[in-house]
């Protein structure tokens, strides 16, 4: 169905074979990607005002990055309750799903469990809003 690639990669054809730049292992690259997904999830979680969940996510970002994540100041009001939080819950659910996929490929059970819990929580929030809207 597909024809196999018959030529070497451009990177491997370079004369001199430069090896003086740093290389990341697959595990390191997945850790960076996972920390990025969790940091984005943390921002949405903070915006929704879910402090306990945000603290748990921040702990995992700190573990992966080696430093605490930058967060918005607490003086900033949480998500305005007069607006519809459904788009934020959908975004958080999507981000938690991405984190779950990367955590599973990295075999990071702690983050996988946390991401699955966050997906469940945001799905439940969306479902309760749908039921409330139907009344």
Coordinates of N, CA and C in Angstrom, one line a residue:
X1 N 0.8 -1.2 0.0 CA 0.0 0.0 0.0 C 0.9 1.3 0.0
X2 N 1.9 1.3 0.9 CA 2.8 2.4 0.9 C 4.1 1.9 0.5
X3 N 4.9 2.8 -0.2 CA 6.2 2.4 -0.6 C 7.2 2.8 0.5
X4 N 8.1 1.9 0.8 CA 9.0 2.2 1.9 C 10.0 3.3 1.5
X5 N 10.5 4.0 2.5 CA 11.4 5.1 2.3 C 12.8 4.4 1.9
X6 N 13.4 4.9 0.8 CA 14.6 4.2 0.4 C 15.9 5.1 0.6
X7 N 15.7 6.3 0.9 CA 16.9 7.2 1.1 C 17.0 7.5 2.6
X8 N 18.2 7.8 3.0 CA 18.5 8.2 4.4 C 17.9 9.6 4.6
X9 N 17.6 9.8 5.9 CA 17.2 11.1 6.3 C 18.2 12.2 6.0
X10 N 17.8 13.4 5.8 CA 18.7 14.5 5.5 C 19.6 14.7 6.6
X11 N 19.2 14.5 7.8 CA 20.0 14.7 9.0 C 21.2 13.7 9.0
X12 N 21.0 12.5 8.5 CA 22.0 11.5 8.5 C 22.9 11.6 7.3
X13 N 22.6 12.4 6.3 CA 23.4 12.6 5.1 C 24.4 13.8 5.3
X14 N 24.3 14.5 6.4 CA 25.1 15.7 6.6 C 26.6 15.3 6.7
X15 N 27.5 15.9 6.0 CA 28.9 15.6 6.1 C 29.4 16.0 7.5
X16 N 30.3 15.1 8.1 CA 30.8 15.5 9.4 C 30.0 14.9 10.5
X17 N 28.8 14.6 10.3 CA 27.9 14.0 11.3 C 27.9 14.7 12.6
X18 N 27.4 16.0 12.6 CA 27.4 16.8 13.9 C 26.8 16.1 15.0
X19 N 27.5 16.0 16.1 CA 27.0 15.4 17.3 C 27.3 16.3 18.5
X20 N 27.5 17.6 18.2 CA 27.9 18.5 19.3 C 26.6 19.2 19.9
X21 N 25.4 18.9 19.5 CA 24.2 19.5 20.0 C 23.6 18.5 20.9
X22 N 22.8 19.0 21.9 CA 22.3 18.0 22.9 C 21.1 17.3 22.3
X23 N 21.0 16.0 22.7 CA 19.9 15.2 22.2 C 19.0 14.8 23.4
X24 N 17.7 14.7 23.2 CA 16.8 14.3 24.2 C 16.4 12.9 24.0
X25 N 16.3 12.1 25.1 CA 15.8 10.8 24.9 C 14.2 10.9 24.7
X26 N 13.7 9.8 24.3 CA 12.2 9.8 24.1 C 11.5 10.0 25.4
X27 N 12.0 9.5 26.5 CA 11.5 9.7 27.8 C 11.5 11.2 28.2
X28 N 12.6 11.8 28.0 CA 12.7 13.3 28.3 C 11.7 14.1 27.4
X29 N 11.6 13.7 26.2 CA 10.7 14.5 25.3 C 9.2 14.3 25.8
X30 N 8.9 13.1 26.2 CA 7.5 12.8 26.7 C 7.3 13.5 28.0
X31 N 8.3 13.6 28.9 CA 8.2 14.4 30.1 C 7.9 15.9 29.8
X32 N 8.6 16.4 28.9 CA 8.4 17.8 28.5 C 7.0 18.0 27.9
X33 N 6.5 17.1 27.1 CA 5.2 17.2 26.5 C 4.1 17.0 27.6
X34 N 4.3 16.1 28.5 CA 3.4 15.9 29.6 C 3.3 17.1 30.5
X35 N 4.4 17.7 30.8 CA 4.4 18.9 31.7 C 3.7 20.0 31.0
X36 N 3.8 20.1 29.7 CA 3.1 21.2 28.9 C 1.6 21.0 29.0
X37 N 1.2 19.8 28.8 CA -0.3 19.5 28.8 C -0.8 19.8 30.2
X38 N -0.1 19.3 31.2 CA -0.5 19.6 32.6 C -0.5 21.1 33.0
X39 N 0.5 21.8 32.5 CA 0.5 23.2 32.7 C -0.7 23.9 32.1
X40 N -1.1 23.5 30.9 CA -2.3 24.1 30.3 C -3.5 23.7 31.0
X41 N -3.6 22.5 31.5 CA -4.7 22.0 32.3 C -4.8 22.8 33.6
X42 N -3.6 23.1 34.2 CA -3.5 23.9 35.4 C -4.1 25.3 35.2
X43 N -3.8 25.9 34.1 CA -4.3 27.2 33.8 C -5.8 27.2 33.7
X44 N -6.4 26.3 33.1 CA -7.9 26.2 33.0 C -8.5 25.9 34.3
X45 N -7.8 25.0 35.0 CA -8.3 24.6 36.4 C -8.3 25.8 37.3
X46 N -7.2 26.6 37.2 CA -7.2 27.8 38.0 C -8.3 28.8 37.7
X47 N -8.6 28.9 36.4 CA -9.6 29.8 35.9 C -11.0 29.3 36.4
X48 N -11.2 28.0 36.5 CA -12.4 27.5 37.0 C -12.5 27.7 38.5
X49 N -11.4 28.0 39.2 CA -11.4 28.1 40.6 C -11.4 26.8 41.4
X50 N -10.9 25.8 40.8 CA -10.8 24.5 41.5 C -9.5 24.3 42.1
X51 N -9.4 24.9 43.3 CA -8.1 25.0 44.0 C -7.4 23.7 44.4
X52 N -8.2 22.7 44.9 CA -7.6 21.5 45.3 C -7.1 20.7 44.1
X53 N -7.8 20.7 43.0 CA -7.4 20.0 41.8 C -6.2 20.7 41.2
X54 N -6.2 22.0 41.3 CA -5.1 22.8 40.8 C -3.8 22.5 41.5
X55 N -3.9 22.4 42.8 CA -2.7 22.1 43.7 C -2.1 20.7 43.3
X56 N -3.0 19.7 43.1 CA -2.5 18.4 42.7 C -1.8 18.4 41.3
X57 N -2.4 19.2 40.4 CA -1.8 19.3 39.1 C -0.5 20.0 39.2
X58 N -0.4 21.1 39.9 CA 0.8 21.9 40.1 C 1.9 21.0 40.7
X59 N 1.6 20.1 41.6 CA 2.6 19.2 42.2 C 3.2 18.3 41.1
X60 N 2.4 17.8 40.2 CA 2.9 16.9 39.1 C 3.7 17.7 38.1
X61 N 3.3 18.9 37.8 CA 4.1 19.8 36.9 C 5.5 20.0 37.5
X62 N 5.5 20.3 38.8 CA 6.8 20.6 39.5 C 7.6 19.3 39.5
X63 N 7.0 18.2 39.7 CA 7.8 16.9 39.7 C 8.5 16.7 38.3
X64 N 7.7 17.0 37.2 CA 8.2 16.8 35.9 C 9.2 17.8 35.4
X65 N 9.0 19.0 35.8 CA 9.9 20.1 35.4 C 11.0 20.4 36.3
X66 N 10.8 20.0 37.6 CA 11.9 20.3 38.6 C 11.7 21.6 39.2
X67 N 10.6 22.4 38.9 CA 10.4 23.6 39.6 C 8.9 23.9 39.5
X68 N 8.4 24.7 40.4 CA 7.0 25.0 40.5 C 6.5 25.8 39.3
X69 N 5.3 25.5 38.8 CA 4.8 26.2 37.6 C 4.4 27.7 37.9
X70 N 4.5 28.5 37.0 CA 4.1 29.9 37.1 C 2.6 29.9 37.1
X71 N 2.0 30.6 38.1 CA 0.5 30.6 38.1 C 0.1 32.1 38.3
X72 N -1.2 32.3 38.0 CA -1.8 33.6 38.2 C -1.9 33.9 39.6
X73 N -1.8 35.2 40.0 CA -1.9 35.6 41.4 C -3.3 35.3 41.9
X74 N -3.4 35.0 43.2 CA -4.7 34.7 43.8 C -5.6 35.9 43.9
X75 N -5.1 37.1 43.8 CA -6.0 38.3 43.8 C -6.9 38.3 42.6
X76 N -6.5 37.7 41.5 CA -7.3 37.6 40.3 C -8.6 36.8 40.6
X77 N -9.7 37.3 40.3 CA -10.9 36.5 40.6 C -11.0 35.3 39.8
X78 N -11.6 34.2 40.4 CA -11.8 33.0 39.6 C -12.8 33.2 38.5
X79 N -13.0 32.2 37.7 CA -13.9 32.3 36.6 C -15.2 33.0 37.0
X80 N -15.6 34.0 36.2 CA -16.8 34.8 36.4 C -18.0 33.8 36.4
X81 N -18.7 33.7 37.5 CA -19.8 32.7 37.6 C -21.0 33.1 36.7
X82 N -21.1 34.3 36.2 CA -22.2 34.7 35.4 C -22.1 34.2 34.0
X83 N -20.9 33.9 33.6 CA -20.7 33.3 32.2 C -20.7 31.8 32.3
X84 N -21.0 31.2 31.1 CA -21.1 29.8 31.0 C -19.7 29.1 31.1
X85 N -19.6 28.2 32.1 CA -18.3 27.5 32.3 C -18.1 26.3 31.4
X86 N -19.1 26.0 30.6 CA -19.0 24.8 29.8 C -17.8 24.8 28.9
X87 N -17.5 25.9 28.2 CA -16.3 25.8 27.3 C -15.0 25.5 28.1
X88 N -14.9 26.1 29.3 CA -13.7 25.8 30.1 C -13.7 24.3 30.5
X89 N -14.8 23.8 30.9 CA -14.8 22.3 31.2 C -14.5 21.5 30.0
X90 N -15.0 21.8 28.8 CA -14.7 21.1 27.6 C -13.2 21.1 27.3
X91 N -12.6 22.3 27.5 CA -11.2 22.5 27.2 C -10.4 21.7 28.2
X92 N -10.8 21.8 29.5 CA -10.0 21.0 30.6 C -10.2 19.5 30.3
X93 N -11.3 19.1 29.9 CA -11.5 17.6 29.6 C -10.6 17.2 28.4
X94 N -10.5 18.0 27.4 CA -9.6 17.7 26.3 C -8.1 17.7 26.7
X95 N -7.7 18.7 27.5 CA -6.3 18.7 28.0 C -6.0 17.5 28.9
X96 N -6.9 17.2 29.7 CA -6.7 16.0 30.6 C -6.6 14.7 29.8
X97 N -7.4 14.6 28.7 CA -7.3 13.5 27.8 C -5.9 13.4 27.1
X98 N -5.4 14.5 26.7 CA -4.1 14.6 26.1 C -3.0 14.2 27.1
X99 N -3.1 14.7 28.3 CA -2.2 14.3 29.4 C -2.3 12.8 29.7
X100 N -3.5 12.3 29.7 CA -3.6 10.9 29.9 C -2.9 10.0 28.9
X101 N -3.1 10.4 27.6 CA -2.4 9.7 26.5 C -0.9 9.7 26.7
X102 N -0.3 10.8 27.0 CA 1.1 10.9 27.1 C 1.6 10.2 28.4
X103 N 0.8 10.3 29.5 CA 1.2 9.6 30.7 C 1.1 8.1 30.5
X104 N 0.2 7.6 29.7 CA 0.1 6.2 29.5 C 1.3 5.7 28.7
X105 N 1.7 6.5 27.7 CA 2.9 6.1 26.8 C 4.2 6.2 27.6
X106 N 4.2 7.1 28.6 CA 5.3 7.3 29.5 C 5.3 6.3 30.7
X107 N 4.2 5.6 30.9 CA 3.9 4.7 32.0 C 4.0 5.5 33.3
X108 N 3.5 6.7 33.4 CA 3.4 7.5 34.6 C 2.1 7.3 35.2
X109 N 1.9 6.3 36.1 CA 0.6 6.0 36.6 C 0.0 7.1 37.5
X110 N 0.8 7.8 38.2 CA 0.3 8.9 39.0 C -0.4 10.0 38.2
X111 N 0.2 10.4 37.1 CA -0.4 11.4 36.3 C -1.5 10.8 35.5
X112 N -1.4 9.6 35.1 CA -2.5 8.9 34.3 C -3.8 8.9 35.2
X113 N -3.6 8.5 36.5 CA -4.8 8.5 37.4 C -5.3 9.9 37.6
X114 N -4.5 10.9 37.8 CA -4.9 12.3 38.0 C -5.6 12.8 36.8
X115 N -5.1 12.5 35.6 CA -5.7 13.0 34.4 C -7.1 12.3 34.2
X116 N -7.2 11.0 34.5 CA -8.5 10.3 34.3 C -9.5 10.9 35.3
X117 N -9.1 11.2 36.5 CA -10.0 11.8 37.5 C -10.5 13.2 37.1
X118 N -9.6 13.9 36.5 CA -9.9 15.3 36.0 C -10.9 15.1 34.8
X119 N -10.7 14.2 33.9 CA -11.6 14.0 32.8 C -13.0 13.6 33.4
X120 N -13.0 12.7 34.3 CA -14.3 12.3 34.9 C -15.0 13.5 35.6
X121 N -14.2 14.4 36.3 CA -14.8 15.5 37.0 C -15.4 16.5 36.0
X122 N -14.7 16.8 34.9 CA -15.1 17.8 33.9 C -16.3 17.2 33.1
X123 N -16.3 15.9 32.8 CA -17.4 15.3 32.1 C -18.7 15.4 33.0
X124 N -18.5 15.1 34.3 CA -19.6 15.2 35.2 C -20.2 16.6 35.3
X125 N -19.3 17.6 35.3 CA -19.7 19.0 35.4 C -20.5 19.4 34.1
X126 N -20.0 18.9 33.0 CA -20.7 19.2 31.7 C -22.1 18.5 31.7
X127 N -22.1 17.3 32.2 CA -23.4 16.5 32.2 C -24.4 17.2 33.2
X128 N -24.0 17.7 34.3 CA -24.9 18.3 35.3 C -25.4 19.6 34.7
X129 N -24.5 20.3 33.9 CA -25.0 21.6 33.3 C -26.0 21.3 32.2
X130 N -25.8 20.2 31.5 CA -26.8 19.8 30.4 C -28.1 19.5 31.1
X131 N -28.1 18.7 32.2 CA -29.3 18.4 32.9 C -30.0 19.6 33.4
X132 N -29.2 20.6 34.0 CA -29.8 21.8 34.5 C -30.4 22.6 33.4
X133 N -29.8 22.6 32.2 CA -30.2 23.4 31.1 C -31.5 22.8 30.5
X134 N -31.7 21.5 30.7 CA -32.9 20.8 30.1 C -34.1 21.1 30.9
X135 N -33.9 21.5 32.2 CA -35.1 21.7 33.0 C -35.8 23.0 32.7

